[in-house]
Coordinates of C-alpha atoms in Angstrom, one line a residue:
Chain A
M279 CA 28.4 -69.7 -51.0
P280 CA 31.0 -72.5 -51.0
Y281 CA 34.3 -70.8 -50.4
S282 CA 36.9 -70.6 -47.7
Y283 CA 40.2 -69.0 -47.0
M284 CA 43.7 -70.5 -46.8
E285 CA 46.5 -69.4 -44.5
H286 CA 49.1 -67.2 -46.2
A287 CA 51.8 -65.2 -44.4
S288 CA 51.2 -61.8 -46.0
D289 CA 48.1 -62.1 -48.2
V290 CA 44.9 -64.0 -48.4
G291 CA 44.4 -67.4 -50.2
I292 CA 41.0 -68.0 -51.7
H293 CA 39.5 -71.4 -52.2
A294 CA 36.2 -71.5 -54.1
E295 CA 34.0 -74.3 -55.4
G296 CA 31.0 -74.7 -57.8
E297 CA 29.1 -77.4 -59.6
T298 CA 29.9 -75.5 -62.8
I299 CA 32.9 -73.4 -63.7
G300 CA 30.6 -70.4 -63.7
K301 CA 29.4 -71.1 -60.1
A302 CA 33.0 -71.5 -59.0
F303 CA 33.8 -68.1 -60.5
E304 CA 30.8 -66.6 -58.6
S305 CA 32.0 -68.2 -55.3
G306 CA 35.5 -67.0 -55.9
A307 CA 34.4 -63.5 -56.5
E308 CA 32.3 -63.5 -53.4
A309 CA 35.3 -64.8 -51.4
M310 CA 37.3 -61.8 -52.6
L311 CA 34.5 -59.3 -52.0
N312 CA 34.0 -60.6 -48.5
V313 CA 37.6 -59.7 -47.7
M314 CA 36.8 -56.1 -48.6
F315 CA 33.3 -55.6 -47.2
D316 CA 30.7 -57.0 -44.8
L317 CA 28.6 -58.0 -47.7
S318 CA 25.3 -57.9 -45.7
T319 CA 25.7 -54.1 -45.7
I320 CA 25.5 -53.9 -49.5
R321 CA 22.2 -53.8 -51.4
P322 CA 22.4 -54.8 -55.1
T323 CA 20.8 -51.7 -56.6
V324 CA 23.1 -51.3 -59.7
D325 CA 24.7 -53.7 -62.0
V326 CA 27.6 -53.5 -64.5
T327 CA 28.2 -56.0 -67.3
F328 CA 31.7 -56.7 -68.4
S329 CA 33.8 -59.2 -70.4
A330 CA 37.2 -60.8 -70.0
E331 CA 39.4 -63.1 -71.9
A332 CA 42.3 -65.4 -71.0
G333 CA 44.2 -68.5 -72.1
D334 CA 42.8 -70.9 -69.6
E335 CA 40.4 -71.2 -66.7
A336 CA 42.9 -70.3 -64.0
L337 CA 44.2 -67.2 -65.8
L338 CA 40.6 -66.2 -66.6
F339 CA 39.7 -66.4 -62.9
V340 CA 42.5 -63.9 -62.0
E341 CA 41.4 -61.7 -64.9
V342 CA 37.8 -61.6 -63.8
L343 CA 38.7 -60.9 -60.1
N344 CA 40.9 -58.0 -61.3
E345 CA 38.2 -56.7 -63.6
I346 CA 35.8 -56.6 -60.6
L347 CA 38.3 -54.6 -58.6
S348 CA 38.9 -52.2 -61.4
I349 CA 35.2 -51.6 -62.1
Q350 CA 34.5 -51.2 -58.4
D351 CA 37.0 -48.4 -58.2
R352 CA 36.2 -46.7 -61.4
H353 CA 32.5 -46.7 -60.8
S354 CA 32.9 -46.0 -57.0
L355 CA 30.9 -49.1 -56.1
A356 CA 30.6 -51.5 -53.3
V357 CA 30.1 -54.8 -55.1
K358 CA 28.1 -57.6 -53.5
R359 CA 28.2 -60.4 -56.0
L360 CA 29.1 -61.7 -59.5
E361 CA 26.9 -63.4 -61.9
A362 CA 28.8 -65.5 -64.5
V363 CA 26.6 -65.0 -67.6
E364 CA 28.7 -66.9 -70.1
I365 CA 32.0 -68.7 -70.4
K366 CA 32.9 -69.8 -73.9
Q367 CA 35.8 -71.4 -75.6
T368 CA 37.5 -69.2 -78.2
G369 CA 40.2 -69.8 -80.7
S370 CA 42.9 -68.7 -78.3
G371 CA 41.4 -69.7 -75.0
L372 CA 38.3 -68.6 -73.1
S373 CA 36.0 -65.6 -73.0
F374 CA 33.8 -64.5 -70.1
I375 CA 30.8 -62.3 -69.8
G376 CA 29.9 -61.4 -66.2
R377 CA 27.6 -59.0 -64.4
I378 CA 28.4 -57.5 -61.0
Y379 CA 25.7 -56.3 -58.6
G380 CA 26.3 -53.6 -55.9
E381 CA 25.6 -50.2 -54.7
P382 CA 27.3 -46.7 -55.0
F383 CA 29.9 -46.8 -52.3
N384 CA 28.9 -45.0 -49.1
P385 CA 31.5 -45.2 -46.2
E386 CA 28.7 -44.4 -43.7
K387 CA 26.7 -47.4 -44.8
H388 CA 29.1 -50.0 -46.1
A389 CA 31.1 -51.8 -43.5
V390 CA 34.6 -52.0 -45.0
K391 CA 37.3 -54.5 -44.1
T392 CA 40.6 -54.7 -46.0
E393 CA 41.4 -53.3 -49.4
V394 CA 42.3 -56.0 -52.0
K395 CA 45.1 -54.6 -54.3
A396 CA 44.9 -57.4 -56.9
A397 CA 44.4 -61.1 -57.6
T398 CA 47.7 -62.8 -58.3
Y399 CA 49.1 -65.9 -60.0
S400 CA 50.3 -67.1 -56.6
G401 CA 48.8 -70.4 -55.6
L402 CA 46.7 -70.2 -58.7
S403 CA 44.9 -73.4 -59.8
C404 CA 41.7 -74.6 -61.4
V405 CA 40.8 -78.3 -61.1
A406 CA 37.7 -80.4 -61.6
V407 CA 37.3 -83.0 -58.8
D408 CA 34.2 -85.2 -58.2
G409 CA 32.0 -83.2 -60.4
K410 CA 33.1 -79.9 -58.8
Y411 CA 35.2 -77.1 -60.0
I412 CA 37.8 -75.8 -57.5
L413 CA 39.5 -72.4 -58.0
E414 CA 42.3 -71.1 -55.9
C415 CA 44.5 -68.0 -55.9
V416 CA 46.1 -65.5 -53.5
V417 CA 44.8 -62.0 -53.4
D418 CA 47.2 -59.2 -52.5
V419 CA 46.0 -57.1 -49.6
Chain B
M67 CA 71.2 -76.7 -41.8
A68 CA 69.2 -78.6 -44.3
I69 CA 65.7 -79.9 -44.7
G70 CA 64.4 -81.9 -47.6
A71 CA 65.8 -80.6 -50.9
I72 CA 67.0 -77.3 -49.6
E73 CA 70.3 -76.6 -47.8
L74 CA 71.2 -73.4 -45.9
K75 CA 74.9 -72.8 -45.4
K76 CA 76.0 -70.5 -42.6
I77 CA 78.3 -67.8 -44.0
T78 CA 78.4 -65.6 -40.8
D79 CA 76.1 -65.3 -37.8
S80 CA 73.7 -63.1 -39.8
V81 CA 74.2 -64.3 -43.4
W82 CA 73.1 -67.7 -44.8
E83 CA 73.4 -69.1 -48.3
I84 CA 71.3 -71.4 -50.5
P85 CA 74.1 -72.9 -52.6
K86 CA 73.8 -72.7 -56.3
T87 CA 72.3 -76.0 -57.5
G88 CA 70.3 -77.2 -60.5
D89 CA 68.9 -74.4 -62.6
M90 CA 70.1 -71.7 -60.2
L91 CA 72.4 -69.2 -62.0
V92 CA 73.5 -67.7 -58.7
P93 CA 73.3 -68.6 -55.0
G94 CA 70.5 -67.4 -52.7
R95 CA 71.7 -65.2 -49.8
I96 CA 69.6 -64.5 -46.8
Y97 CA 70.1 -62.2 -43.9
A98 CA 68.9 -64.2 -40.9
D99 CA 69.9 -65.5 -37.5
E100 CA 69.7 -69.1 -36.2
D101 CA 66.1 -68.6 -35.0
S102 CA 64.8 -67.2 -38.2
V103 CA 66.6 -69.8 -40.2
K104 CA 64.8 -72.5 -38.2
G105 CA 61.5 -70.8 -39.0
L106 CA 62.3 -70.5 -42.7
L107 CA 63.2 -74.2 -42.9
R108 CA 60.1 -75.2 -40.9
D109 CA 58.0 -73.2 -43.3
Y110 CA 59.7 -74.9 -46.3
E111 CA 59.0 -78.3 -44.8
D112 CA 55.3 -77.5 -44.1
K113 CA 54.8 -76.3 -47.7
K114 CA 56.8 -79.0 -49.5
T115 CA 53.8 -81.2 -50.3
G116 CA 51.3 -78.4 -51.2
G117 CA 50.1 -75.0 -50.3
F118 CA 51.8 -71.8 -51.2
T119 CA 55.4 -71.4 -52.2
P120 CA 57.7 -71.1 -49.2
A121 CA 60.0 -68.0 -49.0
L122 CA 63.2 -70.1 -49.4
K123 CA 61.9 -71.7 -52.6
Q124 CA 61.0 -68.2 -53.8
V125 CA 64.6 -67.1 -53.2
A126 CA 65.9 -70.1 -55.1
N127 CA 63.3 -69.6 -58.0
V128 CA 64.5 -66.0 -58.5
A129 CA 68.1 -67.2 -58.6
C130 CA 67.0 -69.1 -61.8
L131 CA 65.8 -66.0 -63.7
P132 CA 68.0 -65.0 -66.8
G133 CA 70.6 -62.3 -66.2
I134 CA 70.5 -62.3 -62.4
E135 CA 73.8 -61.0 -60.9
K136 CA 75.7 -62.1 -57.8
A137 CA 72.9 -63.6 -55.7
S138 CA 69.2 -63.8 -55.2
L139 CA 68.9 -61.9 -51.9
A140 CA 66.5 -61.7 -49.0
M141 CA 66.6 -59.2 -46.2
A142 CA 66.0 -60.1 -42.6
D143 CA 62.3 -59.4 -42.8
I144 CA 61.9 -62.2 -45.3
H145 CA 58.5 -64.0 -45.5
P146 CA 56.5 -65.6 -48.4
G147 CA 55.2 -63.2 -51.0
Y148 CA 54.1 -63.9 -54.6
G149 CA 56.9 -64.8 -56.9
F150 CA 59.6 -63.0 -55.0
A151 CA 59.7 -63.4 -51.3
I152 CA 58.9 -60.2 -49.3
G153 CA 62.3 -58.7 -48.5
G154 CA 63.6 -60.0 -51.8
V155 CA 66.2 -58.2 -53.9
G156 CA 67.2 -59.3 -57.4
A157 CA 69.6 -57.3 -59.7
F158 CA 69.6 -58.1 -63.4
D159 CA 72.0 -57.4 -66.3
M160 CA 70.4 -54.8 -68.6
A161 CA 71.1 -56.7 -71.8
R162 CA 70.4 -60.3 -70.6
G163 CA 68.1 -59.8 -67.7
V164 CA 64.4 -59.7 -67.1
I165 CA 61.9 -57.5 -65.4
S166 CA 59.2 -59.1 -63.3
V167 CA 55.8 -57.9 -61.9
A168 CA 56.4 -60.1 -58.8
G169 CA 59.7 -58.3 -58.2
V170 CA 58.0 -55.0 -57.8
G171 CA 54.6 -55.9 -56.4
F172 CA 51.2 -54.4 -57.0
D173 CA 51.6 -51.5 -54.7
I174 CA 54.3 -49.9 -56.8
N175 CA 56.7 -47.6 -54.8
C176 CA 55.0 -48.2 -51.5
G177 CA 57.3 -46.6 -49.0
V178 CA 57.9 -44.6 -45.8
R179 CA 58.5 -41.0 -45.2
V180 CA 59.4 -39.3 -42.0
L181 CA 58.8 -35.6 -41.1
K182 CA 60.7 -33.9 -38.3
T183 CA 58.9 -31.6 -35.9
P184 CA 60.7 -29.1 -33.6
L185 CA 58.7 -30.5 -30.6
H186 CA 59.5 -33.1 -28.0
R187 CA 57.6 -35.8 -26.3
N188 CA 56.6 -33.7 -23.3
D189 CA 55.2 -31.0 -25.6
V190 CA 53.0 -33.5 -27.4
E191 CA 51.9 -36.0 -24.7
P192 CA 49.0 -33.8 -23.5
L193 CA 47.9 -33.1 -27.0
K194 CA 48.1 -36.5 -28.5
E195 CA 44.3 -37.3 -28.4
T196 CA 43.5 -34.0 -30.2
I197 CA 46.4 -34.6 -32.7
A198 CA 45.0 -38.1 -33.4
N199 CA 41.5 -36.8 -34.0
Q200 CA 42.8 -34.0 -36.3
L201 CA 45.0 -36.4 -38.4
F202 CA 42.1 -38.9 -38.6
R203 CA 39.8 -36.1 -39.9
D204 CA 42.2 -34.4 -42.3
V205 CA 44.0 -37.4 -44.0
P206 CA 41.7 -39.5 -46.1
A207 CA 42.1 -43.2 -45.3
G208 CA 40.5 -46.6 -45.7
V209 CA 38.8 -48.6 -48.5
G210 CA 37.1 -46.3 -51.1
S211 CA 38.3 -43.1 -49.6
T212 CA 38.8 -40.1 -51.9
G213 CA 41.3 -37.3 -51.7
E214 CA 40.8 -33.5 -52.0
I215 CA 42.9 -33.3 -55.2
K216 CA 40.6 -34.3 -58.0
L217 CA 42.3 -34.7 -61.4
K218 CA 41.4 -35.0 -65.0
E219 CA 43.3 -37.4 -67.3
A220 CA 45.6 -34.8 -68.8
E221 CA 46.6 -33.8 -65.2
I222 CA 47.1 -37.4 -64.2
D223 CA 49.6 -37.7 -67.1
E224 CA 51.4 -34.7 -65.8
L225 CA 51.5 -36.1 -62.3
L226 CA 52.9 -39.4 -63.6
V227 CA 55.8 -37.5 -65.1
K228 CA 56.4 -34.9 -62.4
G229 CA 55.8 -36.9 -59.3
S230 CA 56.1 -35.0 -56.0
A231 CA 56.7 -31.7 -57.8
F232 CA 53.2 -31.8 -59.3
V233 CA 51.5 -31.7 -55.9
V234 CA 54.1 -29.3 -54.4
D235 CA 53.3 -26.9 -57.3
R236 CA 49.6 -27.1 -56.2
G237 CA 50.5 -26.1 -52.7
Y238 CA 50.9 -29.5 -51.0
G239 CA 54.4 -29.0 -49.7
F240 CA 57.5 -26.9 -49.8
A241 CA 60.3 -26.9 -52.4
D242 CA 62.6 -28.3 -49.8
D243 CA 60.6 -31.5 -49.6
L244 CA 61.8 -32.6 -53.0
E245 CA 65.5 -32.4 -52.0
Y246 CA 64.8 -35.0 -49.2
T247 CA 62.8 -37.4 -51.3
E248 CA 64.4 -40.4 -53.0
E249 CA 64.9 -39.5 -56.7
R250 CA 63.8 -35.9 -55.7
G251 CA 60.3 -37.3 -55.9
A252 CA 60.3 -38.3 -59.6
V253 CA 62.2 -40.8 -61.8
A254 CA 62.9 -40.3 -65.4
D255 CA 61.5 -42.3 -68.3
A256 CA 57.9 -42.3 -67.0
R257 CA 55.7 -42.7 -70.0
P258 CA 52.0 -42.2 -69.3
E259 CA 51.1 -43.5 -72.7
N260 CA 52.1 -47.0 -71.4
V261 CA 49.7 -46.7 -68.5
S262 CA 46.1 -47.8 -69.3
H263 CA 43.2 -45.4 -69.2
R264 CA 41.6 -47.5 -66.6
A265 CA 44.6 -47.2 -64.3
K266 CA 44.5 -43.4 -64.6
E267 CA 40.7 -43.4 -64.1
R268 CA 41.2 -45.4 -60.8
Q269 CA 43.5 -42.6 -59.6
F270 CA 41.3 -39.5 -60.4
R271 CA 40.0 -39.4 -56.8
Q272 CA 42.7 -41.2 -54.9
V273 CA 45.6 -38.8 -54.9
G274 CA 46.4 -38.0 -51.2
T275 CA 44.7 -41.0 -49.7
L276 CA 46.4 -43.4 -47.3
G277 CA 44.8 -46.7 -48.4
S278 CA 44.2 -49.5 -45.9
G279 CA 45.8 -52.8 -44.7
N280 CA 49.3 -52.1 -43.3
H281 CA 49.4 -48.5 -44.3
Y282 CA 49.5 -45.9 -41.5
L283 CA 50.3 -42.4 -40.4
E284 CA 52.1 -42.3 -37.0
V285 CA 53.3 -39.7 -34.6
Q286 CA 56.5 -41.1 -33.1
W287 CA 59.2 -40.0 -30.6
V288 CA 62.9 -40.8 -30.7
E289 CA 63.4 -43.2 -27.9
E290 CA 67.1 -43.9 -28.4
V291 CA 69.9 -42.6 -30.6
Y292 CA 72.7 -45.1 -31.4
D293 CA 74.7 -43.2 -33.9
Q294 CA 75.2 -39.6 -32.9
A295 CA 77.0 -38.4 -36.0
A296 CA 74.4 -39.8 -38.4
A297 CA 71.5 -38.5 -36.1
T298 CA 73.0 -35.0 -36.2
A299 CA 73.4 -35.2 -40.0
Y300 CA 69.7 -36.3 -40.2
G301 CA 68.6 -33.6 -37.8
I302 CA 67.1 -35.8 -35.1
E303 CA 67.7 -36.0 -31.4
K304 CA 66.4 -38.0 -28.4
D305 CA 62.7 -37.4 -27.5
Q306 CA 62.0 -35.4 -30.7
I307 CA 58.6 -35.9 -32.3
L308 CA 58.5 -37.3 -35.8
I309 CA 55.6 -38.0 -38.2
A310 CA 55.9 -41.2 -40.2
I311 CA 53.8 -42.1 -43.3
H312 CA 53.6 -45.6 -44.9
C313 CA 51.6 -45.8 -48.2
G314 CA 52.0 -46.4 -51.9
S315 CA 50.7 -45.7 -55.4
R316 CA 47.1 -46.7 -54.6
A317 CA 44.8 -48.1 -57.3
L318 CA 46.9 -46.7 -60.2
G319 CA 49.8 -48.9 -59.1
H320 CA 47.5 -51.9 -58.6
Q321 CA 46.1 -51.5 -62.1
I322 CA 49.5 -51.2 -63.7
G323 CA 50.5 -54.4 -62.0
T324 CA 47.3 -56.2 -63.1
D325 CA 47.6 -54.9 -66.7
Y326 CA 51.2 -56.0 -67.1
L327 CA 50.8 -59.3 -65.2
K328 CA 48.9 -60.3 -68.3
T329 CA 51.4 -58.7 -70.7
L330 CA 54.3 -60.4 -69.0
E331 CA 52.5 -63.8 -68.9
E332 CA 52.3 -63.7 -72.6
A333 CA 55.9 -62.4 -72.9
S334 CA 57.2 -65.2 -70.8
R335 CA 55.8 -67.7 -73.4
K336 CA 56.8 -65.5 -76.4
Y337 CA 60.4 -65.3 -75.3
S338 CA 60.5 -68.8 -73.8
I339 CA 61.8 -67.6 -70.5
P340 CA 62.5 -70.5 -68.2
I341 CA 60.3 -69.7 -65.1
R342 CA 59.8 -72.2 -62.3
D343 CA 56.5 -70.7 -61.2
R344 CA 53.7 -68.8 -63.0
E345 CA 54.0 -66.1 -60.3
L346 CA 57.4 -65.2 -61.8
V347 CA 56.2 -64.2 -65.2
C348 CA 58.6 -61.7 -66.7
A349 CA 59.9 -60.1 -69.9
P350 CA 63.4 -59.3 -71.1
I351 CA 64.3 -55.8 -69.9
N352 CA 65.5 -55.2 -73.5
S353 CA 62.1 -56.0 -75.2
D354 CA 59.1 -53.9 -76.1
E355 CA 57.1 -55.5 -73.3
G356 CA 59.9 -55.0 -70.8
R357 CA 60.5 -51.4 -71.7
R358 CA 56.8 -50.6 -71.6
Y359 CA 56.4 -52.2 -68.2
L360 CA 59.4 -50.4 -66.8
S361 CA 58.2 -47.0 -68.1
A362 CA 54.8 -47.8 -66.5
V363 CA 56.4 -48.7 -63.2
N364 CA 58.2 -45.4 -63.4
C365 CA 54.8 -43.7 -63.6
G366 CA 53.6 -45.7 -60.6
I367 CA 56.7 -44.7 -58.7
N368 CA 56.0 -41.0 -59.4
C369 CA 52.4 -41.4 -58.5
A370 CA 53.4 -42.9 -55.1
F371 CA 55.9 -40.1 -54.4
A372 CA 53.1 -37.5 -55.2
N373 CA 50.7 -39.4 -53.0
R374 CA 53.0 -39.5 -50.0
Q375 CA 53.8 -35.8 -50.6
A376 CA 50.2 -34.8 -50.6
I377 CA 49.5 -36.9 -47.5
S378 CA 52.5 -35.5 -45.6
H379 CA 51.4 -32.0 -46.3
L380 CA 47.9 -32.7 -45.0
A381 CA 49.4 -34.3 -41.9
R382 CA 51.8 -31.3 -41.5
L383 CA 48.9 -28.8 -41.6
A384 CA 46.8 -30.9 -39.2
F385 CA 49.7 -31.3 -36.7
A386 CA 50.6 -27.6 -36.9
R387 CA 47.0 -26.6 -36.3
V388 CA 46.8 -28.5 -33.1
T389 CA 50.2 -27.7 -31.7
G390 CA 50.4 -24.1 -32.8
I391 CA 53.7 -24.5 -34.6
K392 CA 54.3 -23.3 -38.2
P393 CA 53.8 -25.8 -41.0
V394 CA 57.1 -24.7 -42.4
D395 CA 58.9 -25.8 -39.2
I396 CA 57.9 -29.4 -40.0
R397 CA 60.6 -30.6 -42.3
L398 CA 60.9 -33.7 -44.3
L399 CA 63.7 -36.0 -43.1
Y400 CA 63.6 -38.4 -46.0
D401 CA 61.3 -40.6 -48.2
V402 CA 62.2 -44.2 -49.1
A403 CA 60.5 -46.7 -51.3
H404 CA 60.3 -50.5 -50.9
N405 CA 58.4 -51.9 -53.9
T406 CA 60.4 -50.9 -56.9
C407 CA 62.7 -51.7 -59.7
K408 CA 65.3 -49.2 -60.7
I409 CA 68.2 -48.8 -63.0
E410 CA 71.3 -48.3 -60.8
T411 CA 75.0 -48.5 -61.1
H412 CA 76.8 -51.1 -58.9
T413 CA 80.2 -52.7 -58.8
V414 CA 80.2 -56.3 -60.1
D415 CA 83.4 -58.2 -60.3
G416 CA 85.4 -55.0 -59.9
K417 CA 83.6 -53.2 -62.7
N418 CA 80.8 -50.5 -62.6
K419 CA 77.7 -51.9 -64.2
K420 CA 74.2 -50.7 -64.9
L421 CA 71.7 -53.1 -63.4
L422 CA 67.9 -53.3 -63.0
V423 CA 67.5 -53.8 -59.2
H424 CA 64.1 -55.2 -58.1
R425 CA 63.3 -54.6 -54.4
K426 CA 60.1 -56.3 -53.2
G427 CA 59.5 -55.3 -49.7
A428 CA 63.1 -54.1 -49.4
T429 CA 64.4 -50.6 -49.2
R430 CA 67.2 -48.9 -51.2
A431 CA 70.1 -48.3 -48.8
F432 CA 72.9 -46.4 -50.4
G433 CA 76.1 -46.0 -48.5
P434 CA 78.2 -42.9 -48.0
G435 CA 79.4 -40.9 -51.0
R436 CA 76.7 -41.8 -53.5
D437 CA 75.5 -38.9 -55.6
E438 CA 71.9 -40.1 -55.3
V439 CA 71.9 -39.3 -51.6
P440 CA 71.1 -35.7 -50.5
E441 CA 74.3 -33.7 -49.9
A442 CA 73.6 -33.2 -46.3
F443 CA 73.5 -37.0 -45.7
R444 CA 76.3 -38.0 -48.1
A445 CA 78.9 -38.4 -45.4
A446 CA 76.6 -40.5 -43.2
G447 CA 74.9 -42.6 -45.9
Q448 CA 71.3 -42.7 -46.9
P449 CA 68.7 -42.7 -44.1
L450 CA 66.6 -45.9 -44.1
L451 CA 63.1 -45.7 -42.6
V452 CA 62.0 -49.0 -41.2
G453 CA 58.3 -49.2 -40.2
G454 CA 57.8 -51.5 -37.2
T455 CA 54.4 -52.2 -35.7
M456 CA 51.9 -49.8 -34.0
G457 CA 52.8 -51.2 -30.6
T458 CA 56.5 -51.7 -30.7
A459 CA 59.1 -49.6 -32.5
S460 CA 60.3 -48.3 -35.8
Y461 CA 63.9 -47.6 -36.8
I462 CA 66.0 -45.1 -38.6
L463 CA 69.1 -46.9 -40.1
R464 CA 71.8 -45.8 -42.5
G465 CA 73.3 -47.4 -45.6
T466 CA 76.9 -48.5 -45.5
E467 CA 79.7 -49.3 -47.9
K468 CA 79.4 -53.0 -47.0
G469 CA 75.8 -52.9 -48.1
M470 CA 76.9 -51.5 -51.5
E471 CA 79.3 -54.4 -51.9
D472 CA 77.2 -57.2 -50.5
C473 CA 73.5 -56.5 -51.3
F474 CA 73.3 -53.7 -54.0
G475 CA 72.7 -51.2 -51.2
S476 CA 69.5 -52.7 -49.8
A477 CA 67.8 -52.9 -46.5
V478 CA 64.8 -54.3 -44.6
H479 CA 61.5 -52.5 -45.0
G480 CA 59.7 -53.5 -41.8
A481 CA 59.4 -56.1 -39.2
G482 CA 57.9 -58.7 -41.6
R483 CA 54.8 -60.7 -40.8
A484 CA 55.1 -63.7 -38.5
L485 CA 51.4 -64.7 -38.5
S486 CA 48.9 -64.7 -41.3
R487 CA 46.1 -62.2 -41.2
M488 CA 43.7 -65.0 -40.5
Q489 CA 45.7 -66.3 -37.6
A490 CA 46.0 -62.8 -36.2
K491 CA 42.2 -62.3 -36.4
R492 CA 41.6 -65.6 -34.6
Q493 CA 44.1 -64.6 -31.9
W494 CA 43.1 -61.0 -31.2
R495 CA 40.2 -58.6 -31.3
G496 CA 40.7 -55.2 -32.8
S497 CA 39.0 -53.5 -29.8
D498 CA 41.2 -55.3 -27.3
I499 CA 44.4 -54.3 -29.1
I500 CA 43.2 -50.7 -29.2
A501 CA 42.5 -50.7 -25.5
E502 CA 45.8 -52.5 -24.7
L503 CA 47.8 -50.0 -26.7
R504 CA 45.9 -47.1 -25.0
E505 CA 47.1 -48.4 -21.7
K506 CA 50.7 -48.2 -23.0
G507 CA 50.0 -44.6 -24.1
I508 CA 49.5 -45.2 -27.8
I509 CA 46.3 -43.8 -29.5
I510 CA 45.0 -45.8 -32.4
K511 CA 42.5 -44.3 -34.8
T512 CA 40.8 -46.5 -37.4
R513 CA 37.7 -46.9 -39.4
N514 CA 38.0 -50.7 -39.3
K515 CA 38.7 -52.6 -36.1
S516 CA 39.3 -56.0 -37.9
D517 CA 42.3 -54.4 -39.7
V518 CA 43.7 -53.6 -36.3
A519 CA 43.6 -57.2 -35.3
E520 CA 45.4 -58.2 -38.6
E521 CA 48.1 -55.6 -37.9
A522 CA 48.4 -56.5 -34.2
P523 CA 52.0 -56.1 -33.0
G524 CA 52.2 -59.8 -32.1
A525 CA 51.4 -60.7 -35.8
Y526 CA 54.9 -59.4 -36.7
K527 CA 58.4 -60.5 -36.2
D528 CA 60.4 -58.8 -33.4
V529 CA 61.5 -55.6 -35.2
D530 CA 64.5 -55.3 -32.8
S531 CA 65.9 -58.6 -33.8
V532 CA 65.2 -58.1 -37.5
V533 CA 67.0 -54.8 -37.4
G534 CA 69.7 -56.4 -35.2
I535 CA 70.5 -59.0 -38.0
M536 CA 71.0 -56.3 -40.6
H537 CA 73.1 -54.2 -38.2
N538 CA 75.3 -57.1 -37.2
S539 CA 75.8 -58.1 -40.8
G540 CA 77.2 -54.5 -41.4
V541 CA 75.0 -53.8 -44.4
N542 CA 72.7 -51.4 -42.5
H543 CA 73.6 -49.5 -39.3
R544 CA 71.3 -48.5 -36.5
V545 CA 70.8 -44.7 -36.0
A546 CA 67.7 -44.4 -33.9
R547 CA 64.8 -46.3 -32.4
L548 CA 61.4 -44.7 -32.6
R549 CA 58.2 -45.4 -30.5
P550 CA 54.7 -44.6 -31.5
L551 CA 52.4 -42.2 -29.7
V552 CA 49.5 -42.0 -32.3
C553 CA 48.7 -44.3 -35.1
V554 CA 46.1 -43.6 -37.8
K555 CA 45.3 -46.7 -39.7
G556 CA 44.2 -46.8 -43.3

């Protein structure tokens, strides 16, 4: 997955790329999940479909990351990856349908790293360069 | 000293000012010494052409928000946050001012509490391994951990209003604990109807859990007492064993922040608030969005108080079981918060005025005589509990009259990070840090060794000099220095 991390004094900066905006969202989600878990310890046995809306791509990215954190907690899951099912223009901005794959959380099995509290508007950007979409934001840990 | 577009003017050896220029409505004022000023300017220069917003720019950005009073402040543990710098304090006029998610943070009412035991270092040294194991077993910590208090939605609503008292009523603590908690463990105007169902749902199983990252539970001893009168008032003495807890409102607070980030992003546009950075989205305090967010923050505040109360009682029982003392003999010294916004009365231009004070990684530090401080401490001033690192030291300070005049009664909250988490992980291995600290007599218990590397003592600023800056400025006074014996990481 094409993602990397950027130095930030207190939190973690995420840099994610994709050939489509959907692929960039998927990379960004994995970048965040990889802060929380050793993803190789999670088997994708369950999935949850969700939707999100926001005014532009960058705000939608934060919205989707926060939705993943929220579902993960409420369903007691360890999430391995996101599938961006659909991103559509609406009258007021963008709508998103996504599906996350993971496993009921088991502290004996899943190697945890650091809890992510939220995705923030800090360092937030979405740009298209050389046929690639690049998403960046800081997640609060 | 000046670099690029930012100038820092020396006011005293420990106070520096960003003069009011351009859109700034007030100056920026930073508690710092020459060395830390150099670091802040270097950081500013590095980030000028890209990357994240440097802390000095964040202080200047907050100075542009409508209704800000006196100055945009930063305590000596200043480092870049999102929107506000960590260590940032901003006080706003209730009629003209704004409320900002970035001024509170996602971990609403994260804070520190310290319990006093009747034991001394010599009593506990031979037992510390057993104490560490017992605390590690009995206090839920880490990503995805669940607490023993499981709540339904109606009960969560009650907890969000009653705060600490809710868990004390269920047997997690003694009535006396409330007296020694900031706000007696619950703020007014907490309206659960303004907290989303999903936020509450995330909390059903998390009450009484420590969380992860920089959160901890430590057994500490009093290494040095600097202010005997205050130490006597607080009931601490040299070599005494204390238990310190650092944690916040867990997922409920995170979800409140997330929900209202969106609400306030829309409100910023709706009310045409001039913000320099998207991170600083805000709403007028005196607007429907602002009032709803404030009442939701109050719920988050009460949730965090309840959470620390539940954890402290579990820690108390665990410690008592190993040492053979009675749980009731472990008394709460105090509980302070460092991610909040609160309505407080302060003197501005000689007049008493109600303000909404945001403290983001900064502690309330009221001076002597304030009604909000427990009677037993009123002559000394409010105790400030400053969490250091697991290898160095923590401090107990006290609030002063000068702090009330100069910085709305505020203080540092910790040492402040010096290195990013990634730099720390490149530099250290968790297992090496654990072994090194064991050599020094400090036992670390963790479920996650990489977290230990991120929180390595060397990744933080020198807590002694950070506290020294505040002490020298006169806004906080040193009372005692504490050293860790046992650290249970989240």
